[in-house]
XYZ file of C-alpha atoms in Angstrom:
308
model
C -13.395 -9.350 20.716
C -10.670 -9.839 18.129
C -8.721 -7.072 16.490
C -7.625 -7.596 12.914
C -4.057 -6.698 12.126
C -4.119 -3.781 9.628
C -2.931 -6.069 6.835
C -5.225 -9.023 7.390
C -7.642 -9.779 4.544
C -10.645 -8.656 6.603
C -9.176 -5.188 7.119
C -7.834 -5.004 3.558
C -11.288 -5.815 2.217
C -12.663 -2.734 3.990
C -10.105 -0.577 2.165
C -10.954 -1.191 -1.506
C -8.459 1.463 -2.662
C -5.876 1.260 0.126
C -5.152 3.977 2.673
C -3.629 6.910 0.782
C -4.882 8.170 -2.572
C -3.783 11.366 -4.263
C -5.998 13.336 -6.620
C -3.179 13.721 -9.144
C -2.635 16.916 -11.101
C -2.526 16.595 -14.869
C 0.905 17.648 -16.174
C 0.877 19.977 -19.169
C 3.691 21.107 -21.443
C 4.819 24.747 -21.384
C 2.272 25.541 -24.111
C -0.584 23.869 -22.240
C -0.769 20.535 -24.066
C -1.193 17.196 -22.294
C 2.173 15.822 -21.083
C 1.711 12.044 -21.027
C 5.389 11.295 -20.319
C 5.229 13.739 -17.421
C 2.056 12.088 -16.148
C 3.781 8.689 -16.125
C 6.806 10.136 -14.294
C 4.649 11.916 -11.729
C 2.559 8.784 -11.146
C 5.735 6.777 -10.530
C 6.919 9.388 -8.022
C 3.609 9.421 -6.160
C 3.498 5.642 -5.871
C 7.190 4.884 -5.292
C 8.297 7.934 -3.278
C 5.080 9.137 -1.622
C 3.558 5.754 -0.795
C 0.253 6.201 -2.582
C -1.872 3.062 -2.795
C -4.023 4.561 -5.547
C -4.208 7.621 -7.762
C -7.312 9.537 -8.745
C -6.938 10.639 -12.373
C -9.181 13.274 -13.962
C -10.467 14.724 -10.717
C -10.967 18.445 -10.198
C -7.327 18.666 -9.042
C -6.542 17.043 -12.404
C -8.308 20.005 -14.046
C -11.071 17.767 -15.389
C -13.290 20.766 -16.251
C -10.740 21.845 -18.891
C -9.557 18.510 -20.327
C -11.376 16.881 -23.227
C -12.892 13.406 -23.083
C -10.141 12.173 -25.422
C -7.430 13.669 -23.190
C -9.002 12.010 -20.148
C -8.893 8.604 -21.817
C -5.271 9.029 -22.947
C -4.261 10.103 -19.449
C -5.830 7.025 -17.825
C -4.026 4.759 -20.300
C -0.658 6.433 -19.663
C -0.951 6.271 -15.867
C -2.338 2.728 -15.857
C 0.570 1.635 -18.030
C 3.062 3.354 -15.698
C 1.825 2.225 -12.269
C -1.289 0.096 -12.742
C 0.595 -3.040 -11.713
C 1.271 -1.637 -8.217
C -1.418 0.970 -7.542
C -5.121 1.291 -8.164
C -6.158 3.785 -10.827
C -9.416 5.545 -9.941
C -10.866 7.617 -12.778
C -12.891 10.723 -12.063
C -15.900 10.464 -14.372
C -18.540 12.568 -12.628
C -20.436 15.310 -14.466
C -23.865 16.879 -14.049
C -25.168 14.858 -17.011
C -25.880 11.176 -16.310
C -25.499 10.161 -19.955
C -22.100 11.884 -20.278
C -20.934 10.388 -16.974
C -21.807 6.897 -18.225
C -19.844 7.554 -21.442
C -16.796 8.620 -19.404
C -17.167 5.614 -17.095
C -17.299 3.175 -20.001
C -14.264 4.807 -21.623
C -12.347 4.734 -18.321
C -13.003 1.022 -17.912
C -11.701 0.332 -21.424
C -8.642 2.524 -20.761
C -7.590 0.413 -17.774
C -9.049 2.144 -14.698
C -9.612 -0.013 -11.624
C -12.355 2.142 -10.120
C -14.513 5.220 -10.662
C -14.893 8.431 -8.660
C -18.355 9.896 -9.269
C -19.094 13.356 -7.913
C -22.553 14.591 -7.018
C -24.024 16.309 -10.097
C -23.207 19.970 -9.618
C -25.023 23.242 -10.337
C -28.297 21.721 -11.586
C -29.129 20.553 -8.010
C -31.107 17.331 -8.532
C -33.275 16.071 -5.658
C -32.176 13.026 -3.646
C -34.257 10.740 -5.899
C -32.264 12.099 -8.844
C -28.955 11.424 -7.059
C -30.048 7.870 -6.329
C -30.936 7.320 -9.969
C -27.738 8.994 -11.256
C -25.286 7.043 -9.088
C -27.126 3.751 -9.628
C -27.133 4.193 -13.412
C -23.386 4.883 -13.433
C -22.662 1.913 -11.157
C -24.772 -0.296 -13.435
C -22.867 0.806 -16.541
C -19.490 -0.877 -15.877
C -17.964 -3.678 -13.839
C -15.816 -1.274 -11.820
C -16.171 -0.400 -8.128
C -17.498 3.101 -7.507
C -16.448 5.758 -5.004
C -19.128 8.400 -4.468
C -17.830 11.958 -4.043
C -19.887 13.973 -1.565
C -18.841 17.651 -1.715
C -21.889 19.859 -1.157
C -19.981 23.156 -1.009
C -19.039 22.645 -4.678
C -21.929 20.554 -5.948
C -24.651 22.551 -4.205
C -26.337 19.341 -2.997
C -25.287 16.892 -0.258
C -25.798 13.148 -0.534
C -28.207 12.675 2.353
C -27.577 9.910 4.886
C -30.643 7.929 3.815
C -29.602 8.200 0.150
C -26.114 6.980 1.056
C -27.577 4.005 2.927
C -29.695 3.047 -0.076
C -26.768 3.433 -2.477
C -24.670 1.153 -0.255
C -27.008 -1.689 -1.218
C -25.522 -1.624 -4.740
C -22.810 -4.250 -5.064
C -20.391 -1.955 -6.911
C -20.834 1.184 -4.798
C -18.115 0.515 -2.249
C -16.622 3.820 -1.058
C -17.140 7.523 -0.435
C -14.803 10.480 -0.831
C -16.191 12.497 2.035
C -15.759 16.265 1.704
C -18.966 17.147 3.528
C -17.135 18.230 6.671
C -19.908 16.712 8.801
C -18.447 13.997 11.038
C -21.863 13.284 12.542
C -23.253 12.378 9.120
C -20.106 10.330 8.432
C -20.607 8.509 11.730
C -24.185 7.595 10.894
C -23.289 6.220 7.464
C -20.223 4.276 8.644
C -22.319 2.772 11.463
C -25.114 1.685 9.114
C -23.231 0.551 5.978
C -20.021 -1.141 4.854
C -19.037 1.839 2.664
C -15.328 2.637 2.928
C -15.033 6.327 3.798
C -12.029 8.306 2.594
C -11.542 11.816 3.921
C -11.839 14.339 1.109
C -10.261 17.042 3.253
C -6.594 16.502 4.110
C -6.815 18.189 7.518
C -9.806 16.071 8.605
C -8.164 12.713 7.893
C -7.346 11.892 11.520
C -10.728 13.005 12.921
C -12.467 11.029 10.149
C -10.480 7.892 11.006
C -11.782 8.164 14.566
C -15.394 7.767 13.377
C -14.767 4.937 10.939
C -13.024 6.323 7.839
C -10.258 4.187 6.332
C -8.018 6.664 4.499
C -7.758 9.855 2.490
C -8.075 11.136 -1.056
C -5.639 13.999 -0.720
C -4.242 17.028 -2.498
C -1.295 17.937 -0.262
C -0.428 14.224 -0.447
C 1.578 15.074 -3.578
C 4.092 16.106 -0.870
C 2.780 14.591 2.386
C 1.741 11.131 1.148
C 4.408 9.074 2.911
C 3.938 10.848 6.250
C 0.145 10.749 5.931
C 0.386 6.991 5.445
C 2.505 6.800 8.627
C -0.210 8.763 10.440
C -2.942 6.366 9.296
C -0.828 3.323 10.174
C -0.135 4.773 13.638
C -3.881 5.264 14.141
C -4.529 1.682 12.956
C -1.966 0.389 15.441
C -3.632 2.285 18.293
C -0.722 4.708 18.682
C -2.882 7.800 18.914
C -0.046 9.947 20.245
C 2.095 9.310 17.181
C -0.882 9.851 14.857
C -1.730 13.151 16.537
C 1.894 14.317 16.373
C 1.972 13.674 12.611
C -1.417 15.371 12.146
C -0.145 18.466 13.939
C 3.141 18.437 12.049
C 1.444 18.237 8.650
C -1.381 20.679 9.426
C 0.450 23.710 7.912
C 0.553 21.975 4.525
C -2.772 20.160 4.851
C -4.367 23.604 5.078
C -1.779 25.744 3.254
C -2.182 23.883 -0.035
C -5.694 25.397 -0.172
C -4.740 29.058 0.342
C -5.793 29.310 -3.289
C -7.280 26.576 -5.488
C -5.354 23.390 -4.670
C -4.110 22.542 -8.169
C -2.428 25.953 -8.457
C -0.194 25.410 -5.449
C 0.419 21.714 -6.109
C 1.673 22.521 -9.594
C 3.825 25.362 -8.228
C 5.356 23.015 -5.664
C 5.966 20.221 -8.160
C 7.555 22.653 -10.626
C 9.834 23.943 -7.847
C 10.801 20.375 -6.994
C 11.655 19.592 -10.615
C 8.720 17.208 -11.013
C 6.317 17.206 -13.976
C 3.418 19.644 -13.631
C 3.685 22.617 -15.976
C 1.126 25.426 -16.075
C -2.573 25.371 -15.247
C -5.259 25.933 -17.860
C -7.636 28.908 -17.734
C -9.733 29.824 -15.833
C -7.089 28.748 -13.312
C -4.043 31.013 -13.038
C -0.499 30.049 -12.110
C 0.768 30.826 -8.606
C 2.235 34.268 -7.964
C 5.706 34.750 -6.469
C 4.095 35.649 -3.132
C 1.970 32.502 -3.193
C 5.032 30.360 -3.958
C 6.939 32.018 -1.093
C 4.034 31.250 1.251
C 3.953 27.645 0.003
C 7.662 27.319 0.838
C 6.913 28.637 4.331
C 4.031 26.192 4.779
C 6.217 23.297 3.606
C 8.986 24.361 6.002
C 6.475 24.557 8.869
C 5.575 20.926 8.107
C 9.249 19.944 8.019
C 9.241 19.462 4.254
C 11.617 21.609 2.232
C 10.899 22.745 -1.323
C 14.092 23.148 -3.368
C 15.049 26.759 -4.092
């Protein structure tokens, strides 16, 4: 039995978006307008300083529920222009309306995205046959590779294993952001398909790798990206002790970033570090002083200092 080196083409092909992706926040100006210069600067930081192989733009952490379609398109263009030559740009386009999702997907492709993140339609709870039809229609609509986003605790509906297996037959459905928290289901799908699984929960990245995942779409990776990449590379190299040590080190921030809604604390941390972020838009609320103090403590526990 041969073992591919992590960087051989065979292994690279199984990682269509690399190892570490961050669901990037959307920087706003002090008065809540889109900050495109800030977005370009933040994207550069995440790629050059935090080692991200790809960035997810217009995800929930990017406050997609409160940005307009026009803002989404402008944001993709700005980030693609800034880092698209050295990182993959994955555009969040999922909604609970198939027609609207297709419109966003088409616009994202024109704006320079390299891939699409498509979340399970939320709140209206379609049956599995509806999910199959929705994801297939979106994948048919552009030439871009698609990452499914399975997050039943937000969407209200899981993508069932059999549905996932059928979707894997589509040539452009290549990956899954897995926030189901069910490693048995993950194991079944990774054993039956070639879908590239990315952990959608920062703290489950290492366990997910052990059952066939290839990386992470993270939130705390705004701050932990470089060390998370080291953890994944250690796991790839068979150095489980080093991977486990990094997992344990980063656990306070992997979990602490979600003490309230993730974007709130990411923006607080970026603002403290002098990086572009700005305020959140309602119904989100900016972090309180106590929450920022706790974030500093969580960062310190992970060996990462936030500037005072």
